mmCIF file of C-alpha atoms in Angstrom:
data_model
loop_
_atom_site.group_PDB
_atom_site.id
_atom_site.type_symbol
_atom_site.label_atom_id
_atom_site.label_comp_id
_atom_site.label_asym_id
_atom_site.label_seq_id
_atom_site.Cartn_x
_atom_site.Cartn_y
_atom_site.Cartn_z
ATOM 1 C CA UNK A 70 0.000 0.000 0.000
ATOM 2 C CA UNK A 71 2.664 2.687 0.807
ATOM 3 C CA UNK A 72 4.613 1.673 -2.180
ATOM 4 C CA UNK A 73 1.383 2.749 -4.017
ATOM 5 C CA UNK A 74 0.961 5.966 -2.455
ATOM 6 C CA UNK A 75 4.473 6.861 -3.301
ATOM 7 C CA UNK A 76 3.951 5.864 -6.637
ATOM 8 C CA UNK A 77 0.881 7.706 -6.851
ATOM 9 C CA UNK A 78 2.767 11.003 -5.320
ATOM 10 C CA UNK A 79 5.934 10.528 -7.246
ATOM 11 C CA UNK A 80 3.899 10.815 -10.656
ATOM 12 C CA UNK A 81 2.281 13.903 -9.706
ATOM 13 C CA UNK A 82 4.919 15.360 -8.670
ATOM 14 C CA UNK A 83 6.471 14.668 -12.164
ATOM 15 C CA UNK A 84 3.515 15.963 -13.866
ATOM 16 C CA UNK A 85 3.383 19.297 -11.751
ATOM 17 C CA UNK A 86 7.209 19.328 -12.800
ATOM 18 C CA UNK A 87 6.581 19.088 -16.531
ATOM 19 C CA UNK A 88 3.164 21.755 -16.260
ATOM 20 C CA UNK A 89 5.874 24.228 -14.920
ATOM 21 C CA UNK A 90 8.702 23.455 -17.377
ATOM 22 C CA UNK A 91 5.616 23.751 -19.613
ATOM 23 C CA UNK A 92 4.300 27.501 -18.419
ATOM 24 C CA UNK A 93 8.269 27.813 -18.206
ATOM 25 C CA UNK A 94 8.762 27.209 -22.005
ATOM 26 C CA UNK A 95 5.500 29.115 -23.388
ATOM 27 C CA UNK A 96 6.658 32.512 -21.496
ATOM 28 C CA UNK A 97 9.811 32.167 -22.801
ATOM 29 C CA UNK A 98 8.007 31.202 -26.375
ATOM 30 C CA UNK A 99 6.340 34.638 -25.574
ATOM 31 C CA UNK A 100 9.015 36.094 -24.977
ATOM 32 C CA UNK A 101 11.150 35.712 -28.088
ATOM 33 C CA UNK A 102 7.520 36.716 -30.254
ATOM 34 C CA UNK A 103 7.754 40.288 -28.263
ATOM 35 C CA UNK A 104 11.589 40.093 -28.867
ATOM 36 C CA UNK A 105 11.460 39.708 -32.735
ATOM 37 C CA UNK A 106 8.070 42.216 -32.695
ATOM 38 C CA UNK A 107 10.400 44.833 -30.606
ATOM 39 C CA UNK A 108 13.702 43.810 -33.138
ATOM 40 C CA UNK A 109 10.936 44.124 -36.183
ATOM 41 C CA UNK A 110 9.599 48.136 -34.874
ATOM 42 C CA UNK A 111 12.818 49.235 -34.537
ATOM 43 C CA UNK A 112 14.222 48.042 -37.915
ATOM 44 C CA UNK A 113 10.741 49.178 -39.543
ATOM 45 C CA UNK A 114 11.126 52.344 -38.281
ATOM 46 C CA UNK A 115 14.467 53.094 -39.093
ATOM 47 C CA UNK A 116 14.184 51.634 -42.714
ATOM 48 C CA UNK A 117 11.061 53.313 -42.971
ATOM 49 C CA UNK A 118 9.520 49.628 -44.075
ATOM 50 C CA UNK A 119 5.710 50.044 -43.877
ATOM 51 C CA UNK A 120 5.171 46.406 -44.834
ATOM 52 C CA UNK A 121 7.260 45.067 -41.641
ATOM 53 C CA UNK A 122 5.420 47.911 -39.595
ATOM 54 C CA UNK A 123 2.401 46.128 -40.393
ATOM 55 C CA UNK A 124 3.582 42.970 -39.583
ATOM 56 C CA UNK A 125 4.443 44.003 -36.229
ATOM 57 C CA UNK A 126 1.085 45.565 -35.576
ATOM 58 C CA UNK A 127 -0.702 42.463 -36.864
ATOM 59 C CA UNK A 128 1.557 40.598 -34.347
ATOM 60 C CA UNK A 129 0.282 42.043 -31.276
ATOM 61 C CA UNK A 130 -2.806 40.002 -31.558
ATOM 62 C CA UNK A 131 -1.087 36.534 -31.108
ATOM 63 C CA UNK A 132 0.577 38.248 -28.158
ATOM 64 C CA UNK A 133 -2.262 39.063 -26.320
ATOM 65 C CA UNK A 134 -3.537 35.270 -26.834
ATOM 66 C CA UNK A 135 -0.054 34.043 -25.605
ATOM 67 C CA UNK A 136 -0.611 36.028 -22.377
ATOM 68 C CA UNK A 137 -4.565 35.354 -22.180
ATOM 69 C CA UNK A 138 -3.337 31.412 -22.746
ATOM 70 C CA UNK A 139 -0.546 31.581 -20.164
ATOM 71 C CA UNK A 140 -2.611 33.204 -17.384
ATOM 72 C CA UNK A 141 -5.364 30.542 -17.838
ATOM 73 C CA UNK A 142 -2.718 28.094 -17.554
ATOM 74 C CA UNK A 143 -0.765 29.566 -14.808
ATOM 75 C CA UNK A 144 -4.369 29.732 -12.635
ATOM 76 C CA UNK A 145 -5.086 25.936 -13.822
ATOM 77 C CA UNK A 146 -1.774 25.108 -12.660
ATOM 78 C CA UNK A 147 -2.942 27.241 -9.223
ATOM 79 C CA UNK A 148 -5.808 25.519 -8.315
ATOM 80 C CA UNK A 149 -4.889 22.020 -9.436
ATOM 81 C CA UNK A 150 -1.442 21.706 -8.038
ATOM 82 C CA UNK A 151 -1.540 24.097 -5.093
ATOM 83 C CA UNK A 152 2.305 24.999 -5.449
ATOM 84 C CA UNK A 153 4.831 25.315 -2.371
ATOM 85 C CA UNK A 154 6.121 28.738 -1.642
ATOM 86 C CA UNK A 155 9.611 28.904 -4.144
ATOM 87 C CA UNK A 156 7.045 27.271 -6.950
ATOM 88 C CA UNK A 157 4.240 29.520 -6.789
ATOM 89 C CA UNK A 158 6.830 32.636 -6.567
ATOM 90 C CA UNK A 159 7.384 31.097 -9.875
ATOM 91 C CA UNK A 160 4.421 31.085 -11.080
ATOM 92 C CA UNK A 161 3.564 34.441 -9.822
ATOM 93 C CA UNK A 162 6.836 35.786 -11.543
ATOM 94 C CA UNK A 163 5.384 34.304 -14.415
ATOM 95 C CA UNK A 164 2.532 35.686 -14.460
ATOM 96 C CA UNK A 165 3.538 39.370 -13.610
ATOM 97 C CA UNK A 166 6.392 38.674 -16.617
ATOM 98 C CA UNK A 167 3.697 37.762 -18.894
ATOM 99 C CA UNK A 168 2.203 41.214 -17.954
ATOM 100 C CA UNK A 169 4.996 43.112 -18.483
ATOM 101 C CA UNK A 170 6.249 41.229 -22.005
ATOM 102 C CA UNK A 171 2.491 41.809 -23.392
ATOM 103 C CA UNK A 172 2.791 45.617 -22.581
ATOM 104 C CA UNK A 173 6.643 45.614 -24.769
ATOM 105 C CA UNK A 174 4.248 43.970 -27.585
ATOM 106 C CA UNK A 175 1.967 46.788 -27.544
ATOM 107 C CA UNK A 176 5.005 49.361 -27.374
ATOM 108 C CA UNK A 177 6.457 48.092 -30.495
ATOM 109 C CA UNK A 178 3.165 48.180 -31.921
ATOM 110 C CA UNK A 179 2.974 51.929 -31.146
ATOM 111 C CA UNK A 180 6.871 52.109 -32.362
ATOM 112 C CA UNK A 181 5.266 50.533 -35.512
ATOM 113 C CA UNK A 182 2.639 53.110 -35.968
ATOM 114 C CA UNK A 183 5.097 55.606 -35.907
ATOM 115 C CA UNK A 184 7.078 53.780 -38.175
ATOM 116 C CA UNK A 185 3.978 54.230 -40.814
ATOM 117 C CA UNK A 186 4.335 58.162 -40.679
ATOM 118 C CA UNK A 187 7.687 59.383 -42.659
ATOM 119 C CA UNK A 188 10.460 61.649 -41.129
ATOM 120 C CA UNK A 189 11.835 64.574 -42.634
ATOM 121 C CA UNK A 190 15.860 64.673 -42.779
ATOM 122 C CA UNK A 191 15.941 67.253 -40.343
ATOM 123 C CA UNK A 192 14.399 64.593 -37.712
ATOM 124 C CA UNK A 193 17.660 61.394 -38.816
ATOM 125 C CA UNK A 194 19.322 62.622 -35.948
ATOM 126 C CA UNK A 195 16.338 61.618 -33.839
ATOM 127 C CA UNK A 196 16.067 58.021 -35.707
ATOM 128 C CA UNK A 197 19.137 57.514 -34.870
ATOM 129 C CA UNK A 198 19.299 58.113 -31.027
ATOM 130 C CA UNK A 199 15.930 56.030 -31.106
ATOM 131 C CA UNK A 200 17.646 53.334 -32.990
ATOM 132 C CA UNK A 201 19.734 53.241 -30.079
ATOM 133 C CA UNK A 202 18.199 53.265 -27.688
ATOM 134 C CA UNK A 203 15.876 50.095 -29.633
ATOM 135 C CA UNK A 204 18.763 48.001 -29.784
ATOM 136 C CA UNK A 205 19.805 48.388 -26.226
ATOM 137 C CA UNK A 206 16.466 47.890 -24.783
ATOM 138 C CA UNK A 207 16.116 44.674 -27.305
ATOM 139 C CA UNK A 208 19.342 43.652 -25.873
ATOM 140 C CA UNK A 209 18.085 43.833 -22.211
ATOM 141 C CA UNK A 210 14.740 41.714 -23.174
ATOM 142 C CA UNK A 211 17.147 39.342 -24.896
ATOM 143 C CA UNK A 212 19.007 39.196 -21.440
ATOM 144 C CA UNK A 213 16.604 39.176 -19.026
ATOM 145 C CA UNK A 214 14.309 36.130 -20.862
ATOM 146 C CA UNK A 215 18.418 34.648 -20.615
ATOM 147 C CA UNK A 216 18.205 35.180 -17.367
ATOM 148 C CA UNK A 217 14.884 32.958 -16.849
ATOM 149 C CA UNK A 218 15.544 30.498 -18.599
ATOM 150 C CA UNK A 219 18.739 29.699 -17.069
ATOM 151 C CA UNK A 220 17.182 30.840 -13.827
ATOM 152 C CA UNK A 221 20.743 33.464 -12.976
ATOM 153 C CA UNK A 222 19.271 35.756 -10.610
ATOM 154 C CA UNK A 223 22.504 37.509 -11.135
ATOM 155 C CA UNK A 224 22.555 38.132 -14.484
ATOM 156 C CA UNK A 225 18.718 39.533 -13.947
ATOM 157 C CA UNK A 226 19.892 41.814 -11.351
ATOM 158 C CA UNK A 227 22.588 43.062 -13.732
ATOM 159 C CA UNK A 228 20.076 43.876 -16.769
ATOM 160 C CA UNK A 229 17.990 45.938 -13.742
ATOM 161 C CA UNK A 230 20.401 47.900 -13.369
ATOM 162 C CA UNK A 231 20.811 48.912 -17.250
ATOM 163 C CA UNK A 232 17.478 50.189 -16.874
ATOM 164 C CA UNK A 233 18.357 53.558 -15.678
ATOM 165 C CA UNK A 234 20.869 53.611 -18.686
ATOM 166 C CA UNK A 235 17.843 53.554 -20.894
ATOM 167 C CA UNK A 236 15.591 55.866 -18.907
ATOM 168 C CA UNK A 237 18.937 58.267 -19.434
ATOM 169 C CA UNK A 238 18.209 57.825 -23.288
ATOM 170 C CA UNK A 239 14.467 57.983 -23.171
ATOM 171 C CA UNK A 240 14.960 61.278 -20.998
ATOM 172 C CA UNK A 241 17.224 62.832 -23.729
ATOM 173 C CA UNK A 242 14.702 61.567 -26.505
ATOM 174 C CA UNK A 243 12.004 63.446 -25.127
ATOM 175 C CA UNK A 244 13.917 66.464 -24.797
ATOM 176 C CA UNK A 245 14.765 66.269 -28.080
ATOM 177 C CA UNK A 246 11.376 65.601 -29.195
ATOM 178 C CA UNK A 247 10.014 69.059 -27.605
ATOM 179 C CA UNK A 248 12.840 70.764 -29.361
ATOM 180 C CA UNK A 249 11.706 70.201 -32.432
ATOM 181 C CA UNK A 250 7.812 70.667 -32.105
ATOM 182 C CA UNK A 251 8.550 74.275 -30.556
ATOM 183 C CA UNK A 252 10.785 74.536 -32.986
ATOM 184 C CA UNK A 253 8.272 73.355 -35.425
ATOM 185 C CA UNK A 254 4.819 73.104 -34.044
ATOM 186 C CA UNK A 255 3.709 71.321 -37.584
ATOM 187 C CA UNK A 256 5.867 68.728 -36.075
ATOM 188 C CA UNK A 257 3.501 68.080 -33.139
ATOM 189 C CA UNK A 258 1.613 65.402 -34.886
#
């Protein structure tokens, strides 16, 4: 009888093990679709490419059904399994990570609505610090879904502190941006 019951336990246990490795491997599937729809904005901006822009919008829908999907699964996983405290931080991480990588989806889908208007050669100079700023920022999602996977809180901690690196950027950006529109209120739009 107790050789049943461990039985029993040991293969749920290895099934809750392969339903996180699962929710594990679709945020990180996620992940890499918001990576190559940020990688995509940036490069359709810069090249002024209206058919990638449109891919990239047109992208943000199968996002927002990877989250939707992942949250379902992530509350099955919940009430079925009834994780102990280091697994359902995980889960919760994943969960607020699905969060966060759906909202970079919809801000390259803005970047790719900008990247439909066209930009006068006065405004390169902007492009360019953008462009930047794009790569480094797809850089740190490349590093931080790294991070996950491999599970280096270290290497996490390090991207973190990039961030303020960027906000630097953004910070500049936007002062740049006001420049020209009271330089050029036509340029508001």
């Amino acid at each position: 009888m107790d050789n049943m019951k461990e039985s029993h336990n040991q293969h749920i246990s290895q099934q809750f093990n392969q339903d996180l490795a699962d929710l594990r491997n679709q945020l990180l599937n996620m992940g890499g679709v918001v990576e190559k729809q940020v990688s995509d904005a940036v490069e359709a901006l810069i090249s002024n490419n209206t058919e990638l822009a449109e891919v990239v919008r047109n992208k943000d829908q199968e996002v927002d059904l990877m989250e939707q999907m992942i949250d379902e699964d992530s509350t099955q996983l919940i009430a079925r399994r009834q994780p102990a405290a280091s697994d359902l931080r995980l889960v919760i991480s994943i969960i607020k990570m699905v969060a966060d990588l759906e909202r970079i989806g919809d801000e390259a889908e803005r970047i790719a609505k900008v990247a439909l208007d066209s930009f006068t050669k006065d405004q390169q100079d902007l492009l360019v610090n953008i462009e930047n700023m794009g790569r480094q920022v797809l850089k740190m999602l490349h590093d931080v879904l790294d991070a996950f996977a491999r599970m280096d809180v270290q290497r996490a901690f390090e991207v973190h502190k990039e961030d303020a690196k960027v906000d630097r950027e953004y910070e500049a950006i936007t002062r740049q941006i006001m420049t020209y529109m009271m330089e050029d209120p036509r340029s508001i739009p």
